[in-house]
Coordinates of C-alpha atoms in Angstrom, one line a residue:
M12 CA 170.5 -92.0 -165.8
D13 CA 172.0 -88.6 -165.0
S14 CA 170.4 -85.5 -163.7
Q15 CA 170.2 -83.9 -167.2
R16 CA 168.3 -86.8 -168.6
N17 CA 166.0 -86.7 -165.5
I18 CA 165.2 -83.1 -166.3
L19 CA 164.5 -84.0 -169.9
L20 CA 162.3 -86.8 -168.7
I21 CA 160.4 -84.5 -166.4
A22 CA 159.9 -82.1 -169.3
L23 CA 158.6 -84.8 -171.7
L24 CA 156.3 -86.3 -169.0
F25 CA 154.9 -82.9 -168.0
V26 CA 154.3 -81.6 -171.5
S27 CA 152.8 -85.0 -172.4
F28 CA 150.5 -84.7 -169.4
L29 CA 149.3 -81.2 -170.4
L30 CA 148.8 -82.4 -174.0
F31 CA 146.8 -85.4 -172.7
Q32 CA 144.7 -83.1 -170.5
Q33 CA 143.9 -80.9 -173.5
W34 CA 143.2 -83.8 -175.7
N35 CA 140.9 -85.3 -173.1
M36 CA 138.9 -82.1 -172.8
D37 CA 138.5 -82.0 -176.6
N38 CA 137.6 -85.7 -176.9
N39 CA 135.9 -86.6 -173.6
P40 CA 133.8 -89.7 -174.4
Q41 CA 130.1 -89.4 -173.9
P42 CA 128.5 -91.2 -171.0
Q43 CA 126.8 -94.4 -171.9
S44 CA 123.0 -94.8 -171.3
Q45 CA 122.3 -96.6 -168.0
G46 CA 119.7 -99.2 -167.3
V47 CA 117.6 -96.9 -165.3
A48 CA 117.4 -94.2 -168.0
Q49 CA 114.0 -93.2 -169.2
Q50 CA 113.1 -93.6 -172.9
V51 CA 113.5 -90.6 -175.1
N52 CA 110.3 -89.5 -176.7
N53 CA 109.7 -89.4 -180.4
S54 CA 110.7 -85.8 -180.8
G55 CA 114.2 -86.6 -179.3
D56 CA 113.6 -84.0 -176.5
V57 CA 114.0 -84.9 -172.8
P58 CA 113.4 -81.5 -171.2
S59 CA 110.8 -80.2 -168.8
H60 CA 107.3 -80.4 -170.4
S61 CA 104.3 -78.3 -170.2
A62 CA 100.7 -79.6 -169.8
D63 CA 100.4 -80.3 -173.5
G64 CA 103.6 -82.3 -173.5
Q65 CA 105.8 -79.8 -175.3
P66 CA 109.2 -78.6 -174.1
V67 CA 109.3 -75.4 -172.1
T68 CA 111.8 -73.3 -174.0
D69 CA 110.3 -69.9 -173.2
Q70 CA 113.2 -67.4 -173.1
S71 CA 111.3 -64.2 -172.4
T72 CA 112.0 -62.0 -169.5
S73 CA 110.1 -59.0 -168.0
N74 CA 110.9 -55.7 -166.4
N75 CA 109.4 -56.8 -163.2
L76 CA 112.5 -57.7 -161.2
I77 CA 113.3 -58.0 -157.6
T78 CA 116.6 -58.3 -155.7
I79 CA 117.5 -60.5 -152.8
N80 CA 120.7 -59.7 -150.9
T81 CA 122.7 -61.6 -148.3
D82 CA 126.2 -61.1 -147.0
V83 CA 127.6 -63.3 -149.9
L84 CA 125.0 -63.2 -152.7
A85 CA 123.0 -60.6 -154.6
L86 CA 120.3 -62.2 -156.7
T87 CA 118.1 -60.7 -159.3
V88 CA 114.9 -62.6 -159.8
D89 CA 112.4 -62.1 -162.7
T90 CA 108.8 -62.3 -161.4
L91 CA 107.8 -63.7 -164.7
G92 CA 108.4 -67.4 -163.8
G93 CA 110.6 -66.6 -160.8
D94 CA 113.9 -67.3 -162.6
V95 CA 117.3 -66.1 -161.2
I96 CA 118.6 -64.0 -164.0
E97 CA 121.6 -62.6 -162.2
A98 CA 123.8 -63.8 -159.3
K99 CA 126.6 -61.6 -157.9
L100 CA 129.2 -63.2 -155.6
L101 CA 129.9 -60.4 -153.2
A102 CA 133.0 -62.0 -151.7
Y103 CA 134.8 -62.3 -155.1
N104 CA 135.7 -59.3 -157.3
N105 CA 135.2 -59.4 -161.0
E106 CA 138.8 -58.4 -161.9
L107 CA 141.9 -57.9 -159.8
D108 CA 141.6 -54.7 -157.8
S109 CA 138.1 -54.2 -159.1
A110 CA 135.3 -53.0 -156.8
D111 CA 132.7 -54.8 -158.9
P112 CA 131.7 -58.3 -157.6
F113 CA 132.0 -61.3 -159.8
V114 CA 128.8 -62.1 -161.7
L115 CA 128.2 -65.8 -162.2
L116 CA 124.6 -65.8 -163.5
K117 CA 123.8 -63.1 -166.0
N118 CA 121.3 -62.0 -168.6
E119 CA 123.4 -60.2 -171.1
E120 CA 123.2 -60.0 -174.8
G121 CA 125.5 -62.7 -176.2
H122 CA 125.9 -64.5 -172.9
R123 CA 122.8 -65.5 -171.1
Y124 CA 123.4 -67.8 -168.1
I125 CA 120.3 -68.2 -165.8
A126 CA 118.7 -70.6 -163.4
Q127 CA 115.1 -71.4 -164.2
S128 CA 112.5 -73.3 -162.2
G129 CA 108.8 -73.9 -162.5
L130 CA 105.8 -76.2 -162.4
I131 CA 104.6 -78.3 -165.3
G132 CA 102.0 -81.0 -165.6
A133 CA 98.2 -80.9 -165.9
N134 CA 98.0 -78.1 -163.2
G135 CA 101.4 -76.6 -163.8
I136 CA 101.7 -72.8 -164.2
D137 CA 104.5 -72.9 -166.9
S138 CA 103.8 -73.8 -170.5
T139 CA 105.0 -73.1 -174.0
N140 CA 102.4 -70.3 -174.1
G141 CA 104.2 -68.4 -171.3
R142 CA 105.3 -68.3 -167.7
A143 CA 103.2 -67.3 -164.7
Q144 CA 103.5 -63.7 -163.6
L145 CA 104.2 -64.1 -159.9
N146 CA 103.1 -61.6 -157.3
V147 CA 105.5 -60.3 -154.6
E148 CA 105.2 -57.6 -151.9
G149 CA 108.2 -55.5 -152.5
T150 CA 111.2 -55.2 -154.9
D151 CA 114.3 -55.3 -152.6
F152 CA 114.9 -57.8 -149.9
T153 CA 118.1 -57.8 -147.7
L154 CA 119.3 -60.1 -145.0
A155 CA 119.3 -57.8 -141.9
D156 CA 122.1 -57.7 -139.3
G157 CA 121.6 -60.5 -136.8
Q158 CA 119.3 -62.3 -139.2
D159 CA 120.4 -65.8 -140.2
E160 CA 117.8 -66.4 -142.9
I161 CA 115.6 -64.5 -145.3
R162 CA 112.5 -65.9 -147.0
V163 CA 111.0 -64.2 -150.1
P164 CA 107.5 -65.6 -151.1
M165 CA 106.0 -65.1 -154.6
T166 CA 102.4 -66.0 -155.1
Y167 CA 100.0 -67.1 -158.0
S168 CA 96.5 -68.5 -158.1
Q169 CA 94.8 -70.4 -160.8
D170 CA 91.7 -72.6 -161.0
G171 CA 91.2 -72.7 -157.2
I172 CA 94.8 -73.6 -156.5
N173 CA 97.2 -71.3 -154.7
Y174 CA 100.9 -71.5 -155.6
V175 CA 103.7 -70.0 -153.4
K176 CA 107.3 -70.0 -154.8
T177 CA 109.6 -69.1 -151.9
F178 CA 113.3 -68.3 -152.1
V179 CA 115.2 -69.2 -148.9
L180 CA 118.7 -67.8 -148.4
K181 CA 121.0 -68.2 -145.4
R182 CA 123.8 -66.1 -144.0
G183 CA 127.2 -67.1 -145.4
S184 CA 125.7 -69.7 -147.8
Y185 CA 125.7 -70.1 -151.6
A186 CA 122.9 -72.7 -151.4
V187 CA 119.5 -71.2 -152.2
D188 CA 116.4 -73.3 -151.5
V189 CA 113.5 -72.8 -154.0
Q190 CA 110.2 -74.1 -152.6
Y191 CA 106.9 -74.6 -154.4
T192 CA 104.0 -74.9 -152.0
I193 CA 100.8 -76.0 -153.7
D194 CA 97.6 -75.4 -151.8
N195 CA 94.8 -77.2 -153.6
Q196 CA 91.5 -75.5 -152.7
S197 CA 89.8 -76.9 -155.8
D198 CA 87.3 -79.8 -155.8
K199 CA 89.6 -82.3 -157.6
A200 CA 93.2 -83.6 -157.4
A201 CA 96.0 -81.4 -158.8
N202 CA 98.9 -82.9 -160.8
V203 CA 102.2 -81.0 -160.9
Q204 CA 105.8 -81.6 -161.5
M205 CA 108.7 -79.3 -160.5
Y206 CA 111.6 -78.7 -162.9
A207 CA 114.8 -76.8 -162.3
Q208 CA 117.3 -76.1 -165.1
L209 CA 120.3 -74.1 -166.0
R210 CA 120.5 -72.3 -169.3
Q211 CA 123.6 -70.9 -171.0
N212 CA 124.9 -69.9 -174.4
L213 CA 126.7 -72.7 -176.2
L214 CA 130.3 -71.7 -175.5
D215 CA 133.8 -73.1 -176.1
D216 CA 135.3 -75.2 -173.3
G217 CA 137.9 -72.5 -172.8
G218 CA 141.3 -72.9 -171.2
S219 CA 144.7 -73.4 -172.8
L220 CA 147.6 -75.8 -172.8
T221 CA 149.0 -74.5 -169.5
M222 CA 145.6 -73.8 -167.9
P223 CA 143.2 -76.4 -169.4
T224 CA 140.0 -75.2 -167.6
Y225 CA 136.5 -76.5 -168.4
R226 CA 133.2 -74.8 -169.1
G227 CA 130.2 -76.9 -169.6
G228 CA 127.7 -79.3 -168.0
A229 CA 128.1 -82.0 -165.4
Y230 CA 125.8 -84.3 -163.4
S231 CA 125.7 -86.9 -160.6
T232 CA 123.5 -89.9 -160.3
D233 CA 123.2 -93.0 -158.1
E234 CA 125.4 -94.9 -160.5
T235 CA 127.8 -92.1 -161.6
N236 CA 129.3 -89.9 -158.8
Y237 CA 130.5 -87.3 -161.2
K238 CA 130.5 -86.9 -165.0
K239 CA 131.2 -83.9 -167.3
Y240 CA 128.6 -83.3 -170.1
K241 CA 130.0 -80.8 -172.6
F242 CA 127.9 -78.5 -174.7
A243 CA 129.0 -80.6 -177.7
D244 CA 127.5 -83.7 -175.9
M245 CA 124.2 -81.8 -175.4
E246 CA 124.1 -81.0 -179.1
D247 CA 124.8 -84.6 -180.0
K248 CA 122.5 -86.4 -177.6
N249 CA 120.0 -85.4 -175.0
L250 CA 120.9 -86.5 -171.5
N251 CA 118.1 -88.6 -170.0
L252 CA 118.8 -90.4 -166.7
S253 CA 116.7 -91.4 -163.8
T254 CA 118.1 -91.3 -160.2
Q255 CA 117.1 -91.3 -156.6
Q256 CA 119.6 -88.7 -155.7
G257 CA 122.0 -86.5 -157.8
W258 CA 122.3 -83.1 -159.3
A259 CA 122.8 -81.3 -162.6
A260 CA 125.3 -78.5 -163.0
M261 CA 127.2 -76.1 -165.2
L262 CA 130.9 -75.5 -164.4
Q263 CA 133.6 -73.0 -165.2
H264 CA 137.0 -72.3 -163.7
Y265 CA 136.5 -71.7 -159.9
F266 CA 132.7 -71.4 -160.0
V267 CA 129.7 -73.7 -160.3
S268 CA 125.9 -73.6 -160.4
A269 CA 123.9 -76.7 -159.7
W270 CA 120.3 -77.8 -159.1
I271 CA 119.8 -80.4 -156.4
P272 CA 116.3 -82.0 -156.1
R273 CA 115.1 -82.5 -152.5
S274 CA 112.0 -84.6 -153.0
E275 CA 111.9 -88.4 -152.4
G276 CA 111.5 -90.7 -155.3
T277 CA 113.0 -90.8 -158.8
S278 CA 114.0 -87.6 -160.5
N279 CA 115.0 -87.2 -164.1
L280 CA 118.2 -85.5 -165.3
Y281 CA 118.0 -84.1 -168.8
S282 CA 119.7 -81.8 -171.3
R283 CA 118.8 -80.2 -174.6
T284 CA 119.8 -77.4 -176.9
A285 CA 117.6 -74.8 -178.6
D286 CA 118.3 -71.5 -180.3
G287 CA 122.0 -71.5 -179.5
Q288 CA 121.3 -72.3 -175.8
G289 CA 122.3 -75.3 -173.8
Y290 CA 120.0 -76.6 -171.0
I291 CA 120.8 -79.1 -168.3
G292 CA 118.4 -79.7 -165.4
V293 CA 116.3 -82.0 -163.3
R294 CA 112.6 -82.9 -163.1
L295 CA 111.4 -83.9 -159.7
P296 CA 108.9 -86.8 -159.3
A297 CA 105.4 -85.9 -160.3
A298 CA 103.1 -85.0 -157.4
T299 CA 99.4 -85.4 -156.9
I300 CA 97.8 -83.1 -154.4
P301 CA 94.2 -84.2 -153.3
A302 CA 91.4 -81.7 -153.1
G303 CA 91.9 -79.6 -149.9
G304 CA 95.5 -80.8 -149.6
E305 CA 98.8 -79.1 -149.6
E306 CA 102.3 -80.1 -150.6
T307 CA 105.7 -78.5 -150.9
L308 CA 108.3 -79.3 -153.6
T309 CA 111.9 -78.2 -153.1
S310 CA 115.1 -77.9 -155.1
T311 CA 118.3 -76.3 -154.0
L312 CA 120.3 -74.0 -156.2
W313 CA 124.0 -73.8 -155.5
V314 CA 125.4 -70.7 -157.1
G315 CA 128.9 -69.8 -156.0
P316 CA 132.6 -70.7 -155.8
K317 CA 134.0 -74.2 -155.6
L318 CA 134.2 -74.4 -151.9
Q319 CA 134.6 -78.1 -151.2
D320 CA 133.4 -78.3 -147.6
Q321 CA 130.3 -76.2 -148.2
M322 CA 129.4 -78.1 -151.4
E323 CA 129.9 -81.5 -149.8
A324 CA 127.5 -80.4 -147.0
T325 CA 125.0 -79.2 -149.6
A326 CA 124.8 -82.3 -151.8
K327 CA 126.6 -85.7 -152.1
N328 CA 129.4 -85.6 -154.6
L329 CA 128.9 -81.9 -155.4
N330 CA 132.5 -81.3 -154.1
L331 CA 133.7 -83.4 -157.0
T332 CA 133.1 -80.5 -159.3
V333 CA 136.6 -79.4 -158.0
D334 CA 138.1 -81.6 -160.6
Y335 CA 141.5 -83.0 -159.7
G336 CA 141.6 -85.5 -162.5
W337 CA 142.6 -89.2 -162.0
L338 CA 145.1 -88.3 -159.2
W339 CA 142.4 -86.8 -157.0
F340 CA 143.3 -89.2 -154.1
I341 CA 146.6 -87.3 -153.9
A342 CA 145.5 -83.9 -154.9
S343 CA 142.6 -83.7 -152.4
P344 CA 144.8 -84.3 -149.3
L345 CA 147.4 -81.9 -150.7
H346 CA 144.7 -79.2 -150.9
T347 CA 143.6 -80.0 -147.4
L348 CA 147.2 -79.7 -146.2
L349 CA 147.7 -76.5 -148.1
S350 CA 144.5 -75.0 -146.6
F351 CA 145.6 -76.0 -143.1
I352 CA 149.0 -74.4 -143.5
Q353 CA 147.4 -71.2 -144.8
S354 CA 145.2 -71.0 -141.7
I355 CA 148.4 -70.8 -139.7
V356 CA 150.7 -68.6 -141.9
V357 CA 147.7 -66.6 -143.4
N358 CA 149.5 -65.9 -146.7
W359 CA 148.8 -68.4 -149.5
G360 CA 152.2 -67.9 -151.1
L361 CA 153.9 -68.7 -147.8
A362 CA 151.6 -71.7 -147.5
I363 CA 152.8 -72.9 -151.0
I364 CA 156.4 -72.5 -149.8
V365 CA 155.8 -74.4 -146.6
L366 CA 154.0 -77.1 -148.5
T367 CA 156.9 -77.4 -150.9
F368 CA 159.3 -77.9 -148.1
I369 CA 157.1 -80.6 -146.6
V370 CA 156.6 -82.5 -149.8
R371 CA 160.3 -82.3 -150.8
G372 CA 161.3 -83.3 -147.2
A373 CA 159.0 -86.3 -147.4
M374 CA 160.6 -87.3 -150.7
Y375 CA 164.2 -86.8 -149.4
P376 CA 165.0 -90.6 -149.1
L377 CA 164.1 -90.9 -152.9
T378 CA 166.2 -87.8 -153.7
K379 CA 169.2 -89.2 -151.8
A380 CA 168.8 -92.6 -153.5
Q381 CA 168.6 -90.8 -156.8
Y382 CA 171.9 -88.8 -156.4
T383 CA 173.7 -91.8 -154.7
S384 CA 172.8 -93.9 -157.8
M385 CA 173.9 -91.2 -160.2
A386 CA 177.3 -90.8 -158.4
K387 CA 177.9 -94.6 -158.5
M388 CA 177.0 -94.7 -162.1
R389 CA 179.5 -91.9 -162.7
M390 CA 182.3 -93.9 -161.0
L391 CA 181.6 -96.9 -163.2
Q392 CA 181.8 -95.0 -166.5
P393 CA 185.6 -95.8 -167.1
K394 CA 184.8 -99.5 -166.6
L395 CA 181.8 -99.3 -168.9
T396 CA 183.9 -97.5 -171.6
A397 CA 186.5 -100.2 -171.4
M398 CA 183.8 -102.8 -171.9
R399 CA 182.5 -101.1 -175.0
E400 CA 186.0 -101.1 -176.5
R401 CA 186.6 -104.7 -175.5
F402 CA 183.3 -106.2 -176.7
G403 CA 182.7 -104.0 -179.7
D404 CA 179.5 -104.9 -181.5
D405 CA 178.8 -108.0 -179.3
R406 CA 175.8 -106.4 -177.6
Q407 CA 174.7 -109.6 -175.9
R408 CA 178.1 -110.1 -174.2
M409 CA 178.2 -106.4 -173.4
S410 CA 174.8 -106.5 -171.7
Q411 CA 175.8 -109.6 -169.6
E412 CA 179.0 -108.1 -168.4
M413 CA 177.2 -104.8 -167.5
M414 CA 174.7 -106.7 -165.4
E415 CA 177.4 -108.5 -163.7
L416 CA 179.2 -105.2 -163.0
Y417 CA 176.1 -103.6 -161.6
K418 CA 175.4 -106.6 -159.4
K419 CA 179.0 -106.7 -158.1
E420 CA 179.1 -102.9 -157.4
K421 CA 175.4 -103.0 -156.0
V422 CA 174.3 -100.3 -158.4
N423 CA 170.8 -100.0 -159.7
P424 CA 170.9 -98.5 -163.3
L425 CA 167.4 -97.2 -162.8
G426 CA 168.1 -95.8 -159.4
G427 CA 168.3 -92.2 -160.8
C428 CA 165.1 -92.6 -162.9
L429 CA 162.6 -94.3 -160.6
P430 CA 162.6 -91.5 -158.0
I431 CA 161.7 -89.0 -160.7
L432 CA 158.9 -91.2 -161.9
L433 CA 157.6 -91.5 -158.4
Q434 CA 157.7 -87.7 -157.9
M435 CA 155.8 -87.0 -161.0
P436 CA 152.3 -87.9 -159.6
I437 CA 153.0 -85.6 -156.6
F438 CA 153.8 -82.7 -158.9
I439 CA 150.8 -83.3 -161.2
S440 CA 148.5 -83.6 -158.2
L441 CA 149.8 -80.4 -156.7
Y442 CA 149.5 -78.8 -160.2
W443 CA 145.7 -79.6 -160.1
A444 CA 145.4 -78.7 -156.4
L445 CA 146.6 -75.2 -157.2
M446 CA 144.8 -74.9 -160.5
E447 CA 141.4 -75.8 -158.9
S448 CA 141.8 -73.8 -155.7
V449 CA 139.4 -70.8 -155.9
E450 CA 141.1 -69.6 -152.7
L451 CA 144.1 -68.6 -154.8
R452 CA 142.0 -66.5 -157.2
H453 CA 143.1 -62.8 -157.0
T454 CA 145.2 -63.7 -153.9
P455 CA 148.4 -61.7 -153.5
F456 CA 151.8 -63.0 -152.3
F457 CA 154.5 -60.3 -151.8
G458 CA 155.7 -57.4 -153.8
W459 CA 154.8 -57.5 -157.5
I460 CA 152.8 -60.8 -157.2
H461 CA 149.2 -59.5 -156.7
D462 CA 147.4 -62.7 -158.0
L463 CA 148.8 -66.2 -157.4
S464 CA 146.4 -67.6 -160.0
A465 CA 147.7 -65.3 -162.8
Q466 CA 151.1 -65.3 -164.5
D467 CA 153.9 -63.2 -163.1
P468 CA 153.5 -59.8 -164.8
Y469 CA 157.2 -59.1 -164.9
Y470 CA 158.3 -62.8 -165.4
I471 CA 160.7 -62.6 -162.5
L472 CA 159.6 -66.0 -160.9
P473 CA 160.0 -67.9 -164.3
I474 CA 163.5 -66.4 -164.8
L475 CA 164.5 -67.3 -161.3
M476 CA 163.1 -70.7 -161.8
G477 CA 165.2 -71.1 -165.0
A478 CA 168.3 -69.9 -163.3
S479 CA 167.8 -72.4 -160.4
M480 CA 167.3 -75.2 -163.0
F481 CA 170.6 -74.2 -164.7
M482 CA 172.4 -74.3 -161.3
I483 CA 171.0 -77.8 -160.6
Q484 CA 172.3 -78.9 -164.0
K485 CA 175.8 -77.5 -163.3
M486 CA 175.9 -79.2 -159.9
S487 CA 174.7 -82.6 -161.2
P488 CA 177.1 -85.3 -162.4
T489 CA 176.8 -86.1 -166.1
T490 CA 177.7 -89.1 -168.3
V491 CA 176.6 -87.4 -171.5
T492 CA 179.3 -87.2 -174.1
D493 CA 177.3 -86.7 -177.3
P494 CA 177.6 -83.0 -178.3
M495 CA 173.9 -82.9 -179.5
Q496 CA 172.6 -84.3 -176.2
Q497 CA 174.8 -81.8 -174.4
K498 CA 173.3 -78.9 -176.3
I499 CA 169.8 -80.2 -175.7
M500 CA 170.5 -80.5 -171.9
T501 CA 172.0 -76.9 -171.9
F502 CA 168.9 -75.6 -173.6
M503 CA 166.4 -77.3 -171.3
P504 CA 166.4 -74.5 -168.7
V505 CA 165.6 -72.0 -171.4
M506 CA 162.8 -74.1 -172.7
F507 CA 161.3 -74.5 -169.2
T508 CA 161.6 -70.8 -168.5
F509 CA 159.7 -70.0 -171.7
F510 CA 157.1 -72.6 -170.9
F511 CA 156.6 -71.3 -167.3
L512 CA 156.2 -67.7 -168.5
F513 CA 152.5 -68.4 -169.0
F514 CA 151.9 -70.5 -165.8
P515 CA 150.0 -69.1 -162.8
S516 CA 152.6 -67.6 -160.4
G517 CA 151.6 -69.9 -157.6
L518 CA 152.7 -72.9 -159.7
V519 CA 155.9 -71.2 -160.7
L520 CA 156.5 -70.3 -157.0
Y521 CA 156.2 -74.0 -156.1
W522 CA 158.7 -75.1 -158.8
L523 CA 161.2 -72.4 -157.9
V524 CA 161.1 -73.3 -154.2
S525 CA 161.3 -77.0 -155.2
N526 CA 164.5 -76.2 -157.2
I527 CA 165.9 -74.3 -154.3
V528 CA 165.2 -77.2 -151.9
T529 CA 166.8 -79.5 -154.5
L530 CA 170.0 -77.4 -154.6
I531 CA 170.2 -77.6 -150.8
Q532 CA 169.6 -81.3 -150.8
Q533 CA 172.2 -81.8 -153.6
T534 CA 174.8 -79.9 -151.6
L535 CA 174.2 -82.0 -148.5
I536 CA 174.1 -85.3 -150.3
Y537 CA 177.2 -84.7 -152.4
R538 CA 179.2 -83.6 -149.4
A539 CA 178.3 -86.8 -147.7
L540 CA 179.1 -88.8 -150.7
E541 CA 182.5 -87.2 -151.1
K542 CA 183.4 -88.2 -147.6
K543 CA 182.7 -91.8 -148.7
G544 CA 184.8 -91.4 -151.8
L545 CA 181.8 -91.1 -154.2
H546 CA 182.6 -87.9 -156.1
S547 CA 179.9 -86.1 -158.0
K548 CA 182.2 -84.7 -160.7

């Protein structure tokens, strides 16, 4: 198999891969019910429930808002129920060169995306009739210089029971602990259950053929490390799973919000839809607080970028929301290596270039075997042509003689193809490693490349990539004689250039540098082969 056919094979495999990814996003099978799942009630709902057993679907907000600020987060909390109705990520701008921070949680008309939590049960303070109006001393809370933690308590009293909902935020962290302390000063036991849920408008998954990103739900249980649960899945069937540990989340490109229960015992993961809203959340084990007793229930809200190390430290398997697909075992080490290189060279574009040289250098033995096999096949073409003329339509005899010739000349007819097939998982893994790296978002390279996660605004990198592919084609030996195949091969660089116009510039940079490395390796390999009498042309 010659170089042009290899390029065509890469194109077909890569396009097939992208089409498969898009199809998989559109047709992701629903998770099967597990043995530990709770039974769905007669109404079909499995959400948080109020004291009267009805779903808590209250969507009201008040004008009594407070703000809590750290060095990385700016939260707006509604004192009606204590929901987080806005979360600004101060280290990430909303748009390139924008002074406004990125807003992950929001309470806007047409797109509400908030994090709710409360208490249900016989002595709960949240019900279908309304949420508790919590009291708080102050409206603005800011983590002071030299302070590592800020605690914001909100209080409520009912029937001799004192409730304190406390937000705990730490410096440099996107993990927010939400604690409910129930001080039962009544003369009988109190029964409560904490719930924590994410609520968002039912939106399309988003993404495109070249950037198949995902927006929707996800969860983790004892039996399932990580599973997406799309809005369409929520509309079709309520999630209803019991687990000792796990979390419920909503994902989008680069960012994630998730609730992680912290109490011991069995929690329930659930989802539902109502009034054009999708809900996914967790109910902690029910708690009974004796008269005169006190107990604290805690859940952690992660609201931030997909930073793998921090997420892994926050909850088991939360780092899997950085979705590398089925080649995660290759993509994850590549991302780690890329991050390590960036810590040395500082610039992420330079890190991609260095990583490309490392990857292509590691695959050099395969590349050498590929071009050596192609050169040998080129030398055998006169003999193969003579065989075709001699045996005519006798394909069986022709096949036998060809195998004998390959064996005699020690040529593997698949030698030029197998290295390409082995390289494809590397490229696909690196594709996802770059696609899922929030570190590349709005990160500049040099000159006109101000954002490695966006397409080249002037299409310079794609054009250079196409030119380098054309040079590789001209340098490579060819055995193609059919005029139609020759036209297809000649047109391949143009097709690739058009396709890469819409790719993030970081990915195009990788492919361009990879082509440059290929040209260097080709030159060195062919010179060595010519000395041995194996000519490339």
